Amino acid sequence: MNPAILEDCPPILKDYLFYLETIKGRSPRTVESYYIDLRTFFRFLLRYKKITDVEDFEEIKIASFDKEILKTVTLSDVYEFLNYTLSTRENNANTRARKVSCIRSFFKYLTTKINFLEENPVLYLETPSLKKSMPRFLNLEESQELLISDEDYPDKIRDQCIITIFICCGIRLSELTGINLSDLKDDSIRILGKGNKERFVYTNEICREAIDKYLTIRNTMVVRHPEDKNALFLSRQGRRISPRRVEQIVTERLKAAGLDGLGYSTHKLRHTFATLLYEYGDVDINILKEILGHVNLSTTEIYTHVSNHQIRDAMQKSPLNSNTNKNEIK
C-alpha cells in the first residue's frame, strides 16, 4: 500500500484498507480509490459536525479522526454527504454511486467484521439511479486501423503487442500489466483478475504472432529489479510497465491511427473486444461472461448491445418482407 496513504489514515481506516488488500484481494489501485472516497467522507463529517474549522476542504487532515464520530453517523448524514457531492463537488451519478458502494462496504465492515458498530446506519442506503448508455467501442475498421502501424519507433513491437492483446483478448488494464512470462502458454494466457480470481484467455493467431515477435526483444532486455524479472512487459528503465504508462501508450497509438479525441481508452478496447466478439463471433453471452471474467451476467449484458446493421438485417428477415407474401396480400 502507498506509504503516503498510511500516513494520512486514522487507525480504523488503515485497518479497513489492509482488510481490502489482504483479505478481499483488492488491487492497489482499487484500495487507493476506496481511500480517496472515504477521505472525502471523513472530511465532510469533520466539517458537517463542526469538529474542524479549516476553511479549505482539501486541507482537512483525517489522520487524527476520532473513530467515535462513526458511532454518531446517521442515514441522514450520508444523504447530506451525497447532496454535497452533487451540489458542491458536481459529481455525476456514476461517481456518487461509487461513493455509496464504498460507504456501504465500509460500514458493513464496521458492523459485521470487527463489531465496532451494533447497527449499520447505511443498511438501507440506496444507490443513485444510473443512466444506462451504450458503451463506446471501436468498430471493425477502426480496430484494424489501430492494429496496423506504419510508424517506426523504438518501442513499436512492444506497444503493438499491448494493443493486440487488449483488442484480441479483452483483458483489463491491471490484468495486462500483471502478466508474467510464466503465464504464457501455447495458445492461452493465465490472467489474475479481480479478487485474485484466475482464468485463462485463449489467444488467436494474430495475438500469438505479436507476442512471439515481442518476446524476441523481451528476452534480450535487462531487468533492473529482481521482483520484475518475470514481468512480460517492461519499461525502458527495465521495470514492470506501469498502468499509467500503458494508458499513455494507448493514447499515443490512438492518435497515430487518427482516432484521438473520440473518447477511447484502454477500457474502451475491452468494450471493443467484447462487442466485436459478440457481434461477429456468434458467442453465447454466458461464454462471453467467462472470457471477460465477470462474476454477474448482468455486468456482461452491457457489452451485448445490438449494432444497427444487426437490427437492419433482422428487419429484412421478417416473413412479410418477401415477394411471395406481397403477391398473396394483393
Tab-separated table of C-alpha atoms in Angstrom:
chain	number	residue	atom	x	y	z
A	1	MET	CA	0.000	0.000	0.000
A	2	ASN	CA	1.177	3.536	-0.771
A	3	PRO	CA	3.073	4.859	2.316
A	4	ALA	CA	1.543	8.308	1.801
A	5	ILE	CA	-1.917	6.784	2.322
A	6	LEU	CA	-0.876	5.149	5.573
A	7	GLU	CA	0.464	8.424	6.951
A	8	ASP	CA	-2.846	10.167	6.310
A	9	CYS	CA	-5.119	7.401	7.640
A	10	PRO	CA	-6.639	7.112	11.122
A	11	PRO	CA	-6.138	3.578	12.505
A	12	ILE	CA	-9.684	2.372	11.795
A	13	LEU	CA	-9.443	3.370	8.138
A	14	LYS	CA	-5.950	1.944	7.834
A	15	ASP	CA	-7.197	-1.409	9.166
A	16	TYR	CA	-10.060	-1.389	6.671
A	17	LEU	CA	-7.753	-0.727	3.721
A	18	PHE	CA	-5.449	-3.560	4.833
A	19	TYR	CA	-8.548	-5.779	5.028
A	20	LEU	CA	-9.464	-4.890	1.448
A	21	GLU	CA	-5.962	-5.604	0.221
A	22	THR	CA	-5.060	-8.746	2.169
A	23	ILE	CA	-8.402	-10.466	2.791
A	24	LYS	CA	-10.606	-9.298	-0.076
A	25	GLY	CA	-7.736	-9.300	-2.572
A	26	ARG	CA	-8.447	-5.847	-3.988
A	27	SER	CA	-5.802	-4.346	-6.245
A	28	PRO	CA	-3.644	-1.426	-5.001
A	29	ARG	CA	-5.470	0.858	-7.404
A	30	THR	CA	-8.878	-0.178	-6.027
A	31	VAL	CA	-7.691	0.254	-2.443
A	32	GLU	CA	-6.461	3.742	-3.266
A	33	SER	CA	-9.831	4.685	-4.787
A	34	TYR	CA	-11.580	3.497	-1.598
A	35	TYR	CA	-9.175	5.601	0.434
A	36	ILE	CA	-9.889	8.716	-1.650
A	37	ASP	CA	-13.677	8.309	-1.362
A	38	LEU	CA	-13.566	7.652	2.378
A	39	ARG	CA	-11.151	10.527	2.920
A	40	THR	CA	-13.713	12.818	1.302
A	41	PHE	CA	-16.433	11.351	3.517
A	42	PHE	CA	-14.328	11.761	6.673
A	43	ARG	CA	-13.510	15.367	5.755
A	44	PHE	CA	-17.189	16.053	5.233
A	45	LEU	CA	-18.081	14.593	8.638
A	46	LEU	CA	-15.457	16.710	10.368
A	47	ARG	CA	-16.880	19.852	8.794
A	48	TYR	CA	-20.566	18.904	8.896
A	49	LYS	CA	-20.387	18.031	12.589
A	50	LYS	CA	-18.370	21.206	13.243
A	51	ILE	CA	-15.324	19.357	14.544
A	52	THR	CA	-12.914	21.328	12.367
A	53	ASP	CA	-12.807	24.965	11.307
A	54	VAL	CA	-10.360	24.506	8.432
A	55	GLU	CA	-11.807	26.524	5.556
A	56	ASP	CA	-10.165	24.735	2.635
A	57	PHE	CA	-11.912	21.352	2.363
A	58	GLU	CA	-8.914	19.742	0.661
A	59	GLU	CA	-6.659	20.785	3.542
A	60	ILE	CA	-8.674	18.997	6.224
A	61	LYS	CA	-6.489	16.288	7.774
A	62	ILE	CA	-8.073	12.973	8.734
A	63	ALA	CA	-5.118	11.251	10.430
A	64	SER	CA	-6.450	12.215	13.874
A	65	PHE	CA	-10.079	11.390	13.005
A	66	ASP	CA	-11.772	10.059	16.162
A	67	LYS	CA	-13.424	6.748	15.357
A	68	GLU	CA	-16.168	7.541	17.884
A	69	ILE	CA	-17.544	10.003	15.319
A	70	LEU	CA	-18.607	6.999	13.241
A	71	LYS	CA	-20.972	5.939	16.020
A	72	THR	CA	-22.909	9.186	15.538
A	73	VAL	CA	-23.376	8.801	11.772
A	74	THR	CA	-26.974	8.503	10.611
A	75	LEU	CA	-28.541	7.771	7.268
A	76	SER	CA	-29.474	11.456	7.054
A	77	ASP	CA	-25.815	12.399	7.447
A	78	VAL	CA	-24.908	10.234	4.483
A	79	TYR	CA	-27.666	11.758	2.361
A	80	GLU	CA	-26.291	15.188	3.296
A	81	PHE	CA	-22.887	13.990	2.122
A	82	LEU	CA	-24.304	12.789	-1.197
A	83	ASN	CA	-26.060	16.124	-1.631
A	84	TYR	CA	-22.726	17.835	-1.006
A	85	THR	CA	-21.009	15.684	-3.643
A	86	LEU	CA	-23.749	16.602	-6.106
A	87	SER	CA	-24.222	20.328	-5.413
A	88	THR	CA	-20.706	21.377	-4.406
A	89	ARG	CA	-18.371	18.850	-5.996
A	90	GLU	CA	-20.647	18.310	-9.016
A	91	ASN	CA	-20.135	14.533	-9.012
A	92	ASN	CA	-22.137	12.677	-11.637
A	93	ALA	CA	-24.416	9.751	-10.839
A	94	ASN	CA	-21.717	7.160	-11.527
A	95	THR	CA	-19.273	8.836	-9.144
A	96	ARG	CA	-21.915	9.173	-6.428
A	97	ALA	CA	-22.930	5.536	-6.911
A	98	ARG	CA	-19.296	4.526	-6.431
A	99	LYS	CA	-19.143	6.541	-3.199
A	100	VAL	CA	-22.342	4.870	-1.972
A	101	SER	CA	-20.839	1.451	-2.667
A	102	CYS	CA	-17.676	2.425	-0.805
A	103	ILE	CA	-19.543	3.746	2.253
A	104	ARG	CA	-21.811	0.708	2.400
A	105	SER	CA	-18.807	-1.610	2.255
A	106	PHE	CA	-17.011	0.338	4.999
A	107	PHE	CA	-19.948	0.310	7.404
A	108	LYS	CA	-20.600	-3.360	6.704
A	109	TYR	CA	-17.001	-3.986	7.761
A	110	LEU	CA	-17.508	-1.926	10.933
A	111	THR	CA	-20.673	-3.836	11.769
A	112	THR	CA	-20.091	-7.447	10.747
A	113	LYS	CA	-16.315	-7.859	10.618
A	114	ILE	CA	-14.960	-6.012	13.644
A	115	ASN	CA	-18.225	-5.418	15.568
A	116	PHE	CA	-17.356	-1.762	16.151
A	117	LEU	CA	-20.979	-0.791	15.469
A	118	GLU	CA	-24.042	-2.632	16.740
A	119	GLU	CA	-26.265	-1.403	13.913
A	120	ASN	CA	-25.447	-0.454	10.362
A	121	PRO	CA	-26.704	3.120	9.722
A	122	VAL	CA	-26.463	2.748	5.923
A	123	LEU	CA	-28.157	-0.637	5.660
A	124	TYR	CA	-30.978	0.893	3.601
A	125	LEU	CA	-28.879	3.436	1.733
A	126	GLU	CA	-29.987	3.491	-1.901
A	127	THR	CA	-27.740	3.862	-4.906
A	128	PRO	CA	-28.359	6.870	-7.205
A	129	SER	CA	-30.181	5.950	-10.390
A	130	LEU	CA	-27.736	5.447	-13.225
A	131	LYS	CA	-28.371	6.323	-16.823
A	132	LYS	CA	-27.852	3.269	-18.987
A	133	SER	CA	-25.927	4.249	-22.065
A	134	MET	CA	-24.382	2.379	-24.944
A	135	PRO	CA	-20.716	1.605	-24.251
A	136	ARG	CA	-18.253	3.291	-26.610
A	137	PHE	CA	-16.198	0.995	-28.801
A	138	LEU	CA	-14.153	0.958	-31.981
A	139	ASN	CA	-15.836	-0.530	-34.997
A	140	LEU	CA	-14.167	-3.281	-37.023
A	141	GLU	CA	-12.460	-0.901	-39.454
A	142	GLU	CA	-11.117	1.310	-36.656
A	143	SER	CA	-9.841	-1.728	-34.781
A	144	GLN	CA	-7.985	-2.946	-37.851
A	145	GLU	CA	-6.531	0.537	-38.345
A	146	LEU	CA	-5.257	0.548	-34.756
A	147	LEU	CA	-3.616	-2.859	-35.180
A	148	ILE	CA	-1.681	-1.718	-38.249
A	149	SER	CA	1.019	0.907	-37.794
A	150	ASP	CA	3.439	2.234	-40.411
A	151	GLU	CA	5.217	4.378	-37.833
A	152	ASP	CA	8.685	3.233	-36.825
A	153	TYR	CA	9.969	3.976	-33.316
A	154	PRO	CA	11.982	2.115	-30.620
A	155	ASP	CA	9.075	0.595	-28.671
A	156	LYS	CA	6.829	-0.204	-31.638
A	157	ILE	CA	6.897	-4.002	-31.264
A	158	ARG	CA	6.116	-3.850	-27.522
A	159	ASP	CA	3.368	-1.271	-27.974
A	160	GLN	CA	1.727	-3.157	-30.835
A	161	CYS	CA	1.773	-6.306	-28.735
A	162	ILE	CA	-0.002	-4.444	-25.928
A	163	ILE	CA	-2.660	-3.083	-28.311
A	164	THR	CA	-3.141	-6.513	-29.890
A	165	ILE	CA	-3.667	-8.236	-26.544
A	166	PHE	CA	-6.201	-5.602	-25.500
A	167	ILE	CA	-8.239	-5.915	-28.706
A	168	CYS	CA	-7.896	-9.685	-29.140
A	169	CYS	CA	-8.238	-10.791	-25.503
A	170	GLY	CA	-10.363	-8.089	-23.860
A	171	ILE	CA	-8.440	-8.076	-20.587
A	172	ARG	CA	-8.374	-5.252	-18.046
A	173	LEU	CA	-5.534	-2.759	-17.697
A	174	SER	CA	-4.420	-4.176	-14.339
A	175	GLU	CA	-4.535	-7.686	-15.777
A	176	LEU	CA	-2.276	-6.751	-18.686
A	177	THR	CA	0.386	-5.089	-16.533
A	178	GLY	CA	0.302	-8.095	-14.206
A	179	ILE	CA	1.093	-10.697	-16.894
A	180	ASN	CA	4.265	-12.677	-16.229
A	181	LEU	CA	6.389	-14.652	-18.658
A	182	SER	CA	5.350	-17.805	-16.811
A	183	ASP	CA	1.692	-17.003	-17.572
A	184	LEU	CA	2.186	-17.558	-21.301
A	185	LYS	CA	1.049	-20.938	-22.610
A	186	ASP	CA	0.945	-22.322	-26.147
A	187	ASP	CA	-2.445	-20.823	-27.010
A	188	SER	CA	-3.501	-19.029	-23.841
A	189	ILE	CA	-2.514	-16.551	-21.146
A	190	ARG	CA	-3.117	-17.079	-17.451
A	191	ILE	CA	-4.809	-13.970	-16.084
A	192	LEU	CA	-5.124	-12.939	-12.458
A	193	GLY	CA	-8.320	-10.895	-12.348
A	194	LYS	CA	-10.311	-9.017	-9.765
A	195	GLY	CA	-10.355	-10.589	-6.327
A	196	ASN	CA	-7.311	-12.725	-7.274
A	197	LYS	CA	-9.540	-14.903	-9.451
A	198	GLU	CA	-7.584	-16.866	-12.009
A	199	ARG	CA	-8.742	-17.566	-15.540
A	200	PHE	CA	-7.215	-18.404	-18.915
A	201	VAL	CA	-7.820	-16.351	-22.046
A	202	TYR	CA	-7.132	-18.005	-25.372
A	203	THR	CA	-5.078	-16.197	-27.985
A	204	ASN	CA	-5.782	-16.103	-31.709
A	205	GLU	CA	-3.141	-16.269	-34.437
A	206	ILE	CA	-2.534	-12.532	-34.721
A	207	CYS	CA	-2.157	-12.259	-30.963
A	208	ARG	CA	0.322	-15.135	-30.763
A	209	GLU	CA	2.360	-13.618	-33.585
A	210	ALA	CA	2.520	-10.268	-31.770
A	211	ILE	CA	3.596	-11.961	-28.527
A	212	ASP	CA	6.247	-14.116	-30.219
A	213	LYS	CA	7.655	-11.084	-32.012
A	214	TYR	CA	7.842	-9.102	-28.784
A	215	LEU	CA	9.435	-11.992	-26.863
A	216	THR	CA	12.467	-11.897	-29.172
A	217	ILE	CA	13.078	-8.398	-27.820
A	218	ARG	CA	11.904	-9.007	-24.268
A	219	ASN	CA	14.358	-11.894	-23.816
A	220	THR	CA	17.279	-9.543	-24.503
A	221	MET	CA	16.178	-6.767	-22.145
A	222	VAL	CA	17.982	-6.017	-18.903
A	223	VAL	CA	15.738	-6.202	-15.826
A	224	ARG	CA	16.778	-3.647	-13.215
A	225	HIS	CA	14.999	-5.117	-10.182
A	226	PRO	CA	14.698	-8.798	-9.194
A	227	GLU	CA	10.961	-8.507	-8.472
A	228	ASP	CA	10.359	-7.579	-12.125
A	229	LYS	CA	12.369	-10.375	-13.736
A	230	ASN	CA	9.216	-12.360	-14.601
A	231	ALA	CA	7.207	-9.398	-15.936
A	232	LEU	CA	6.116	-9.708	-19.558
A	233	PHE	CA	6.003	-6.014	-20.352
A	234	LEU	CA	8.912	-3.834	-19.284
A	235	SER	CA	9.521	-0.108	-19.446
A	236	ARG	CA	12.683	1.386	-20.935
A	237	GLN	CA	14.013	1.517	-17.376
A	238	GLY	CA	13.809	-2.268	-17.086
A	239	ARG	CA	10.895	-2.224	-14.662
A	240	ARG	CA	7.451	-3.825	-14.933
A	241	ILE	CA	5.440	-1.427	-17.033
A	242	SER	CA	3.022	0.728	-15.041
A	243	PRO	CA	-0.713	1.098	-15.728
A	244	ARG	CA	-0.193	4.823	-16.313
A	245	ARG	CA	2.428	4.175	-18.988
A	246	VAL	CA	0.128	1.702	-20.734
A	247	GLU	CA	-2.630	4.322	-20.752
A	248	GLN	CA	-0.202	6.753	-22.375
A	249	ILE	CA	0.776	4.168	-24.974
A	250	VAL	CA	-2.869	3.531	-25.893
A	251	THR	CA	-3.484	7.280	-26.183
A	252	GLU	CA	-0.422	7.663	-28.415
A	253	ARG	CA	-1.434	4.754	-30.658
A	254	LEU	CA	-4.988	6.048	-30.978
A	255	LYS	CA	-3.643	9.434	-32.017
A	256	ALA	CA	-1.287	7.857	-34.556
A	257	ALA	CA	-4.277	5.988	-36.049
A	258	GLY	CA	-6.319	9.203	-36.246
A	259	LEU	CA	-8.682	8.019	-33.519
A	260	ASP	CA	-7.832	10.515	-30.794
A	261	GLY	CA	-10.432	12.862	-29.320
A	262	LEU	CA	-13.205	10.263	-29.639
A	263	GLY	CA	-13.320	9.189	-26.005
A	264	TYR	CA	-11.471	5.911	-26.495
A	265	SER	CA	-9.268	4.450	-23.757
A	266	THR	CA	-7.809	1.174	-22.511
A	267	HIS	CA	-11.186	0.140	-21.111
A	268	LYS	CA	-12.881	1.065	-24.384
A	269	LEU	CA	-10.619	-1.504	-26.049
A	270	ARG	CA	-12.158	-4.073	-23.690
A	271	HIS	CA	-15.591	-2.860	-24.815
A	272	THR	CA	-14.389	-3.224	-28.401
A	273	PHE	CA	-13.238	-6.808	-27.926
A	274	ALA	CA	-16.488	-7.870	-26.270
A	275	THR	CA	-18.693	-6.065	-28.778
A	276	LEU	CA	-16.939	-7.387	-31.878
A	277	LEU	CA	-16.778	-10.919	-30.493
A	278	TYR	CA	-20.477	-10.897	-29.674
A	279	GLU	CA	-21.402	-9.277	-32.988
A	280	TYR	CA	-19.251	-11.273	-35.393
A	281	GLY	CA	-18.346	-14.386	-33.421
A	282	ASP	CA	-21.847	-15.649	-32.625
A	283	VAL	CA	-20.764	-16.084	-28.980
A	284	ASP	CA	-23.225	-17.056	-26.259
A	285	ILE	CA	-23.454	-14.431	-23.535
A	286	ASN	CA	-22.534	-16.972	-20.845
A	287	ILE	CA	-19.319	-17.801	-22.687
A	288	LEU	CA	-18.582	-14.082	-23.060
A	289	LYS	CA	-19.088	-13.722	-19.314
A	290	GLU	CA	-16.400	-16.334	-18.625
A	291	ILE	CA	-13.998	-14.820	-21.156
A	292	LEU	CA	-14.297	-11.372	-19.572
A	293	GLY	CA	-14.006	-12.695	-16.036
A	294	HIS	CA	-17.323	-11.272	-14.851
A	295	VAL	CA	-18.994	-12.537	-11.695
A	296	ASN	CA	-22.518	-11.488	-12.650
A	297	LEU	CA	-24.194	-11.971	-16.016
A	298	SER	CA	-25.787	-8.509	-15.703
A	299	THR	CA	-22.307	-6.965	-15.988
A	300	THR	CA	-21.728	-8.754	-19.282
A	301	GLU	CA	-25.038	-7.610	-20.738
A	302	ILE	CA	-23.786	-4.044	-21.257
A	303	TYR	CA	-21.421	-5.393	-23.925
A	304	THR	CA	-24.133	-7.160	-25.867
A	305	HIS	CA	-25.907	-4.158	-27.328
A	306	VAL	CA	-27.077	-4.887	-30.849
A	307	SER	CA	-25.487	-2.960	-33.689
A	308	ASN	CA	-27.527	-1.039	-36.249
A	309	HIS	CA	-26.695	-3.418	-39.077
A	310	GLN	CA	-27.901	-6.357	-36.979
A	311	ILE	CA	-31.201	-4.552	-36.462
A	312	ARG	CA	-31.396	-3.847	-40.192
A	313	ASP	CA	-30.653	-7.466	-41.063
A	314	ALA	CA	-33.245	-8.680	-38.569
A	315	MET	CA	-35.891	-6.440	-40.129
A	316	GLN	CA	-35.078	-7.830	-43.568
A	317	LYS	CA	-35.790	-11.339	-42.275
A	318	SER	CA	-39.379	-10.513	-41.458
A	319	PRO	CA	-41.733	-13.123	-43.049
A	320	LEU	CA	-43.720	-10.251	-44.545
A	321	ASN	CA	-40.657	-8.965	-46.402
A	322	SER	CA	-40.873	-11.239	-49.475
A	323	ASN	CA	-42.331	-11.014	-52.973
A	324	THR	CA	-44.384	-14.130	-52.343
A	325	ASN	CA	-46.129	-12.616	-49.365
A	326	LYS	CA	-46.611	-9.335	-51.245
A	327	ASN	CA	-48.373	-11.167	-54.090
A	328	GLU	CA	-50.517	-13.119	-51.661
A	329	ILE	CA	-51.565	-9.928	-49.891
A	330	LYS	CA	-52.598	-8.376	-53.212
